[in-house]
PDB file of C-alpha atoms and ligand atoms in Angstrom:
ATOM      1  CA  MET A   1      21.399 -28.633   5.017  1.00  0.00           C
ATOM      2  CA  LYS A   2      20.940 -27.626   1.364  1.00  0.00           C
ATOM      3  CA  ILE A   3      18.512 -24.820   0.542  1.00  0.00           C
ATOM      4  CA  ALA A   4      16.733 -23.791  -2.643  1.00  0.00           C
ATOM      5  CA  ILE A   5      16.122 -20.059  -2.955  1.00  0.00           C
ATOM      6  CA  GLY A   6      14.119 -18.065  -5.474  1.00  0.00           C
ATOM      7  CA  SER A   7      12.280 -14.815  -5.963  1.00  0.00           C
ATOM      8  CA  ASP A   8      10.527 -12.639  -8.469  1.00  0.00           C
ATOM      9  CA  HIS A   9      11.682  -9.096  -9.272  1.00  0.00           C
ATOM     10  CA  ALA A  10      10.022  -7.703  -6.126  1.00  0.00           C
ATOM     11  CA  GLY A  11      12.018 -10.099  -3.960  1.00  0.00           C
ATOM     12  CA  TYR A  12      15.249 -10.000  -5.942  1.00  0.00           C
ATOM     13  CA  GLU A  13      17.124  -7.523  -3.733  1.00  0.00           C
ATOM     14  CA  LEU A  14      16.208  -9.334  -0.527  1.00  0.00           C
ATOM     15  CA  LYS A  15      17.111 -12.681  -2.126  1.00  0.00           C
ATOM     16  CA  GLU A  16      20.605 -11.405  -2.884  1.00  0.00           C
ATOM     17  CA  TYR A  17      20.944 -10.201   0.715  1.00  0.00           C
ATOM     18  CA  ILE A  18      19.790 -13.537   2.128  1.00  0.00           C
ATOM     19  CA  LYS A  19      22.243 -15.395  -0.096  1.00  0.00           C
ATOM     20  CA  GLN A  20      25.031 -13.553   1.741  1.00  0.00           C
ATOM     21  CA  ILE A  21      23.663 -14.807   5.061  1.00  0.00           C
ATOM     22  CA  LEU A  22      23.528 -18.369   3.726  1.00  0.00           C
ATOM     23  CA  LYS A  23      27.129 -18.054   2.565  1.00  0.00           C
ATOM     24  CA  GLU A  24      28.224 -16.724   5.971  1.00  0.00           C
ATOM     25  CA  LYS A  25      26.408 -19.556   7.765  1.00  0.00           C
ATOM     26  CA  LYS A  26      27.900 -22.046   5.281  1.00  0.00           C
ATOM     27  CA  TYR A  27      24.589 -23.389   4.005  1.00  0.00           C
ATOM     28  CA  PRO A  28      24.909 -24.720   0.462  1.00  0.00           C
ATOM     29  CA  PHE A  29      22.144 -23.367  -1.766  1.00  0.00           C
ATOM     30  CA  ILE A  30      20.671 -23.493  -5.247  1.00  0.00           C
ATOM     31  CA  ASP A  31      19.503 -20.129  -6.595  1.00  0.00           C
ATOM     32  CA  VAL A  32      16.772 -20.641  -9.199  1.00  0.00           C
ATOM     33  CA  GLY A  33      16.550 -16.900  -9.989  1.00  0.00           C
ATOM     34  CA  THR A  34      15.363 -14.394 -10.858  1.00  0.00           C
ATOM     35  CA  ASP A  35      18.678 -12.739 -11.562  1.00  0.00           C
ATOM     36  CA  THR A  36      17.664  -9.124 -12.128  1.00  0.00           C
ATOM     37  CA  GLY A  37      15.059  -6.605 -11.028  1.00  0.00           C
ATOM     38  CA  THR A  38      13.228  -6.932 -14.359  1.00  0.00           C
ATOM     39  CA  SER A  39       9.579  -7.911 -14.035  1.00  0.00           C
ATOM     40  CA  VAL A  40       8.938 -11.679 -14.069  1.00  0.00           C
ATOM     41  CA  ASP A  41       6.133 -13.985 -12.905  1.00  0.00           C
ATOM     42  CA  TYR A  42       6.438 -15.335  -9.350  1.00  0.00           C
ATOM     43  CA  PRO A  43       4.850 -18.771 -10.132  1.00  0.00           C
ATOM     44  CA  ASP A  44       7.779 -19.654 -12.414  1.00  0.00           C
ATOM     45  CA  PHE A  45      10.254 -19.370  -9.557  1.00  0.00           C
ATOM     46  CA  GLY A  46       7.944 -20.556  -6.786  1.00  0.00           C
ATOM     47  CA  ILE A  47       7.303 -23.827  -8.575  1.00  0.00           C
ATOM     48  CA  LYS A  48      11.022 -24.402  -9.219  1.00  0.00           C
ATOM     49  CA  VAL A  49      11.902 -24.070  -5.533  1.00  0.00           C
ATOM     50  CA  ALA A  50       8.876 -26.071  -4.383  1.00  0.00           C
ATOM     51  CA  LYS A  51       9.745 -28.909  -6.796  1.00  0.00           C
ATOM     52  CA  LEU A  52      13.343 -29.045  -5.563  1.00  0.00           C
ATOM     53  CA  VAL A  53      12.113 -29.407  -1.986  1.00  0.00           C
ATOM     54  CA  SER A  54       9.285 -31.784  -2.876  1.00  0.00           C
ATOM     55  CA  ASP A  55      11.660 -34.016  -4.882  1.00  0.00           C
ATOM     56  CA  GLY A  56      14.170 -34.084  -2.018  1.00  0.00           C
ATOM     57  CA  GLU A  57      16.880 -32.252  -3.973  1.00  0.00           C
ATOM     58  CA  THR A  58      17.080 -29.758  -1.128  1.00  0.00           C
ATOM     59  CA  GLU A  59      15.854 -30.062   2.437  1.00  0.00           C
ATOM     60  CA  LYS A  60      14.397 -26.551   2.643  1.00  0.00           C
ATOM     61  CA  GLY A  61      13.489 -23.587   0.495  1.00  0.00           C
ATOM     62  CA  ILE A  62      13.219 -19.820   0.751  1.00  0.00           C
ATOM     63  CA  LEU A  63      10.911 -17.836  -1.531  1.00  0.00           C
ATOM     64  CA  ILE A  64      10.455 -14.089  -1.799  1.00  0.00           C
ATOM     65  CA  CYS A  65       8.009 -11.959  -3.767  1.00  0.00           C
ATOM     66  CA  GLY A  66       6.570  -8.535  -3.002  1.00  0.00           C
ATOM     67  CA  THR A  67       4.100  -9.570  -0.327  1.00  0.00           C
ATOM     68  CA  GLY A  68       5.035 -13.240   0.015  1.00  0.00           C
ATOM     69  CA  ILE A  69       1.422 -14.151  -0.657  1.00  0.00           C
ATOM     70  CA  GLY A  70       1.789 -15.170  -4.301  1.00  0.00           C
ATOM     71  CA  MET A  71       4.779 -17.388  -3.531  1.00  0.00           C
ATOM     72  CA  SER A  72       2.895 -18.973  -0.597  1.00  0.00           C
ATOM     73  CA  ILE A  73      -0.098 -19.770  -2.765  1.00  0.00           C
ATOM     74  CA  VAL A  74       1.941 -21.374  -5.521  1.00  0.00           C
ATOM     75  CA  ALA A  75       4.376 -23.293  -3.296  1.00  0.00           C
ATOM     76  CA  ASN A  76       1.573 -24.798  -1.238  1.00  0.00           C
ATOM     77  CA  LYS A  77       0.067 -26.297  -4.414  1.00  0.00           C
ATOM     78  CA  VAL A  78       3.052 -28.647  -4.681  1.00  0.00           C
ATOM     79  CA  LYS A  79       2.780 -31.985  -2.927  1.00  0.00           C
ATOM     80  CA  GLY A  80       4.668 -32.233   0.353  1.00  0.00           C
ATOM     81  CA  ILE A  81       5.211 -28.495   0.645  1.00  0.00           C
ATOM     82  CA  ARG A  82       4.429 -26.631   3.820  1.00  0.00           C
ATOM     83  CA  ALA A  83       5.305 -23.056   2.929  1.00  0.00           C
ATOM     84  CA  ALA A  84       5.058 -20.495   5.725  1.00  0.00           C
ATOM     85  CA  LEU A  85       4.802 -16.770   5.090  1.00  0.00           C
ATOM     86  CA  SER A  86       6.486 -15.069   8.021  1.00  0.00           C
ATOM     87  CA  TYR A  87       6.477 -11.363   8.750  1.00  0.00           C
ATOM     88  CA  ASP A  88       7.836 -11.739  12.281  1.00  0.00           C
ATOM     89  CA  LEU A  89       9.967 -13.968  14.483  1.00  0.00           C
ATOM     90  CA  TYR A  90       7.070 -15.641  16.302  1.00  0.00           C
ATOM     91  CA  THR A  91       5.421 -16.973  13.155  1.00  0.00           C
ATOM     92  CA  ALA A  92       8.795 -18.064  11.783  1.00  0.00           C
ATOM     93  CA  ILE A  93       9.564 -20.020  14.967  1.00  0.00           C
ATOM     94  CA  GLN A  94       6.090 -21.556  15.220  1.00  0.00           C
ATOM     95  CA  SER A  95       6.143 -22.571  11.557  1.00  0.00           C
ATOM     96  CA  ARG A  96       9.125 -24.794  12.340  1.00  0.00           C
ATOM     97  CA  LYS A  97       8.162 -25.997  15.841  1.00  0.00           C
ATOM     98  CA  HIS A  98       4.553 -26.906  15.117  1.00  0.00           C
ATOM     99  CA  LEU A  99       4.219 -27.139  11.336  1.00  0.00           C
ATOM    100  CA  ASP A 100       7.624 -28.417  10.223  1.00  0.00           C
ATOM    101  CA  ALA A 101       7.487 -25.821   7.439  1.00  0.00           C
ATOM    102  CA  ASN A 102       9.893 -26.744   4.665  1.00  0.00           C
ATOM    103  CA  ILE A 103       9.714 -23.433   2.797  1.00  0.00           C
ATOM    104  CA  LEU A 104      10.050 -19.978   4.359  1.00  0.00           C
ATOM    105  CA  VAL A 105       8.314 -17.212   2.425  1.00  0.00           C
ATOM    106  CA  LEU A 106       9.167 -13.525   2.839  1.00  0.00           C
ATOM    107  CA  GLY A 107       7.681 -10.331   1.491  1.00  0.00           C
ATOM    108  CA  GLY A 108      10.407  -8.225  -0.077  1.00  0.00           C
ATOM    109  CA  ARG A 109       8.169  -5.136  -0.018  1.00  0.00           C
ATOM    110  CA  VAL A 110       7.006  -5.784   3.534  1.00  0.00           C
ATOM    111  CA  THR A 111       9.970  -6.958   5.589  1.00  0.00           C
ATOM    112  CA  GLY A 112      13.232  -5.024   5.876  1.00  0.00           C
ATOM    113  CA  LYS A 113      16.633  -6.655   5.568  1.00  0.00           C
ATOM    114  CA  GLY A 114      17.429  -6.608   9.286  1.00  0.00           C
ATOM    115  CA  LEU A 115      14.247  -8.384  10.332  1.00  0.00           C
ATOM    116  CA  ALA A 116      14.420 -10.738   7.349  1.00  0.00           C
ATOM    117  CA  GLU A 117      17.928 -11.761   8.410  1.00  0.00           C
ATOM    118  CA  GLU A 118      16.754 -12.633  11.926  1.00  0.00           C
ATOM    119  CA  ILE A 119      13.727 -14.492  10.535  1.00  0.00           C
ATOM    120  CA  VAL A 120      15.916 -16.582   8.219  1.00  0.00           C
ATOM    121  CA  LYS A 121      18.424 -17.410  10.967  1.00  0.00           C
ATOM    122  CA  VAL A 122      15.815 -18.438  13.522  1.00  0.00           C
ATOM    123  CA  TRP A 123      13.791 -20.391  10.945  1.00  0.00           C
ATOM    124  CA  LEU A 124      16.838 -22.403   9.870  1.00  0.00           C
ATOM    125  CA  ASP A 125      17.871 -23.050  13.489  1.00  0.00           C
ATOM    126  CA  THR A 126      14.503 -24.080  14.942  1.00  0.00           C
ATOM    127  CA  PRO A 127      13.715 -27.826  14.956  1.00  0.00           C
ATOM    128  CA  PHE A 128      10.295 -29.434  14.574  1.00  0.00           C
ATOM    129  CA  GLU A 129       8.840 -30.450  17.948  1.00  0.00           C
ATOM    130  CA  GLY A 130       7.048 -33.546  16.670  1.00  0.00           C
ATOM    131  CA  GLY A 131       4.636 -35.092  19.205  1.00  0.00           C
ATOM    132  CA  ARG A 132       1.025 -34.071  18.721  1.00  0.00           C
ATOM    133  CA  HIS A 133       2.022 -31.906  15.749  1.00  0.00           C
ATOM    134  CA  LYS A 134       3.253 -34.923  13.790  1.00  0.00           C
ATOM    135  CA  GLY A 135      -0.210 -36.473  13.584  1.00  0.00           C
ATOM    136  CA  ARG A 136      -1.650 -33.242  12.225  1.00  0.00           C
ATOM    137  CA  ILE A 137       0.902 -33.125   9.446  1.00  0.00           C
ATOM    138  CA  GLU A 138       0.210 -36.783   8.699  1.00  0.00           C
ATOM    139  CA  LYS A 139      -3.426 -35.836   8.128  1.00  0.00           C
ATOM    140  CA  ILE A 140      -2.338 -33.321   5.496  1.00  0.00           C
ATOM    141  CA  GLU A 141      -0.100 -35.951   3.899  1.00  0.00           C
ATOM    142  CA  LYS A 142      -2.936 -38.480   3.884  1.00  0.00           C
ATOM    143  CA  TRP A 143      -5.171 -35.955   2.150  1.00  0.00           C
ATOM    144  CA  GLU A 144      -2.451 -35.267  -0.400  1.00  0.00           C
ATOM    145  CA  GLU A 145      -2.100 -38.984  -1.124  1.00  0.00           C
ATOM    146  CA  GLU A 146      -5.836 -39.457  -1.543  1.00  0.00           C
ATOM    147  CA  TYR A 147      -6.706 -36.367  -3.522  1.00  0.00           C
ATOM    148  CA  LEU A 148      -3.530 -35.279  -5.297  1.00  0.00           C
ATOM    149  CA  GLY A 149      -2.069 -38.698  -6.012  1.00  0.00           C
ATOM    150  CA  LYS A 150       1.508 -38.791  -7.270  1.00  0.00           C
ATOM    151  CA  SER A 151       1.567 -35.267  -8.687  1.00  0.00           C
TER     152      SER A 151
HETATM  153  C1  RB5 B   1       4.731  -8.270  -8.198  1.00  0.00           C
HETATM  154  O1  RB5 B   1       4.446  -6.951  -8.529  1.00  0.00           O
HETATM  155  C2  RB5 B   1       3.890  -8.721  -7.013  1.00  0.00           C
HETATM  156  O2  RB5 B   1       2.559  -8.827  -7.390  1.00  0.00           O
HETATM  157  C3  RB5 B   1       4.415 -10.029  -6.482  1.00  0.00           C
HETATM  158  O3  RB5 B   1       5.751  -9.887  -6.139  1.00  0.00           O
HETATM  159  C4  RB5 B   1       3.799 -10.557  -5.195  1.00  0.00           C
HETATM  160  O4  RB5 B   1       3.674  -9.569  -4.229  1.00  0.00           O
HETATM  161  C5  RB5 B   1       2.647 -11.399  -5.289  1.00  0.00           C
HETATM  162  O5  RB5 B   1       2.206 -11.914  -4.240  1.00  0.00           O
END
């Protein structure tokens, strides 16, 4: 499973840490930046990762900013993206089981490295349950088709 990963300056340190986990778990990844702790704008990196996932270049994405909120807002504007901000293991697990989230969002100023590591591992390992949850996602997709078109 290939993963796109990106952050702003506030998520840079955690992004670098998570890249080590991806390497250890042998997940191939594309890092869209940022590459330093110098101040940048989160939408620039959020859109890059969301587009890679939306276009099928990678199966999943991981985004990190200070709170995770800015990255969630921007990623969820892109068609086909279900970005889930997770501050704990339960929401990370549920976002996969029930929502088939294709982007995990973390808050670099909120979540410590140890918890973030567990969140990433469980999120990548948890499959979508399908069933009744599939129809709900199809409703979102139908809305996207009708109102967003081929954006
Ligand atoms: C950057 O200072 C901060 O606003 C950004 O990382 C993020 O928290 C936005 O949601």
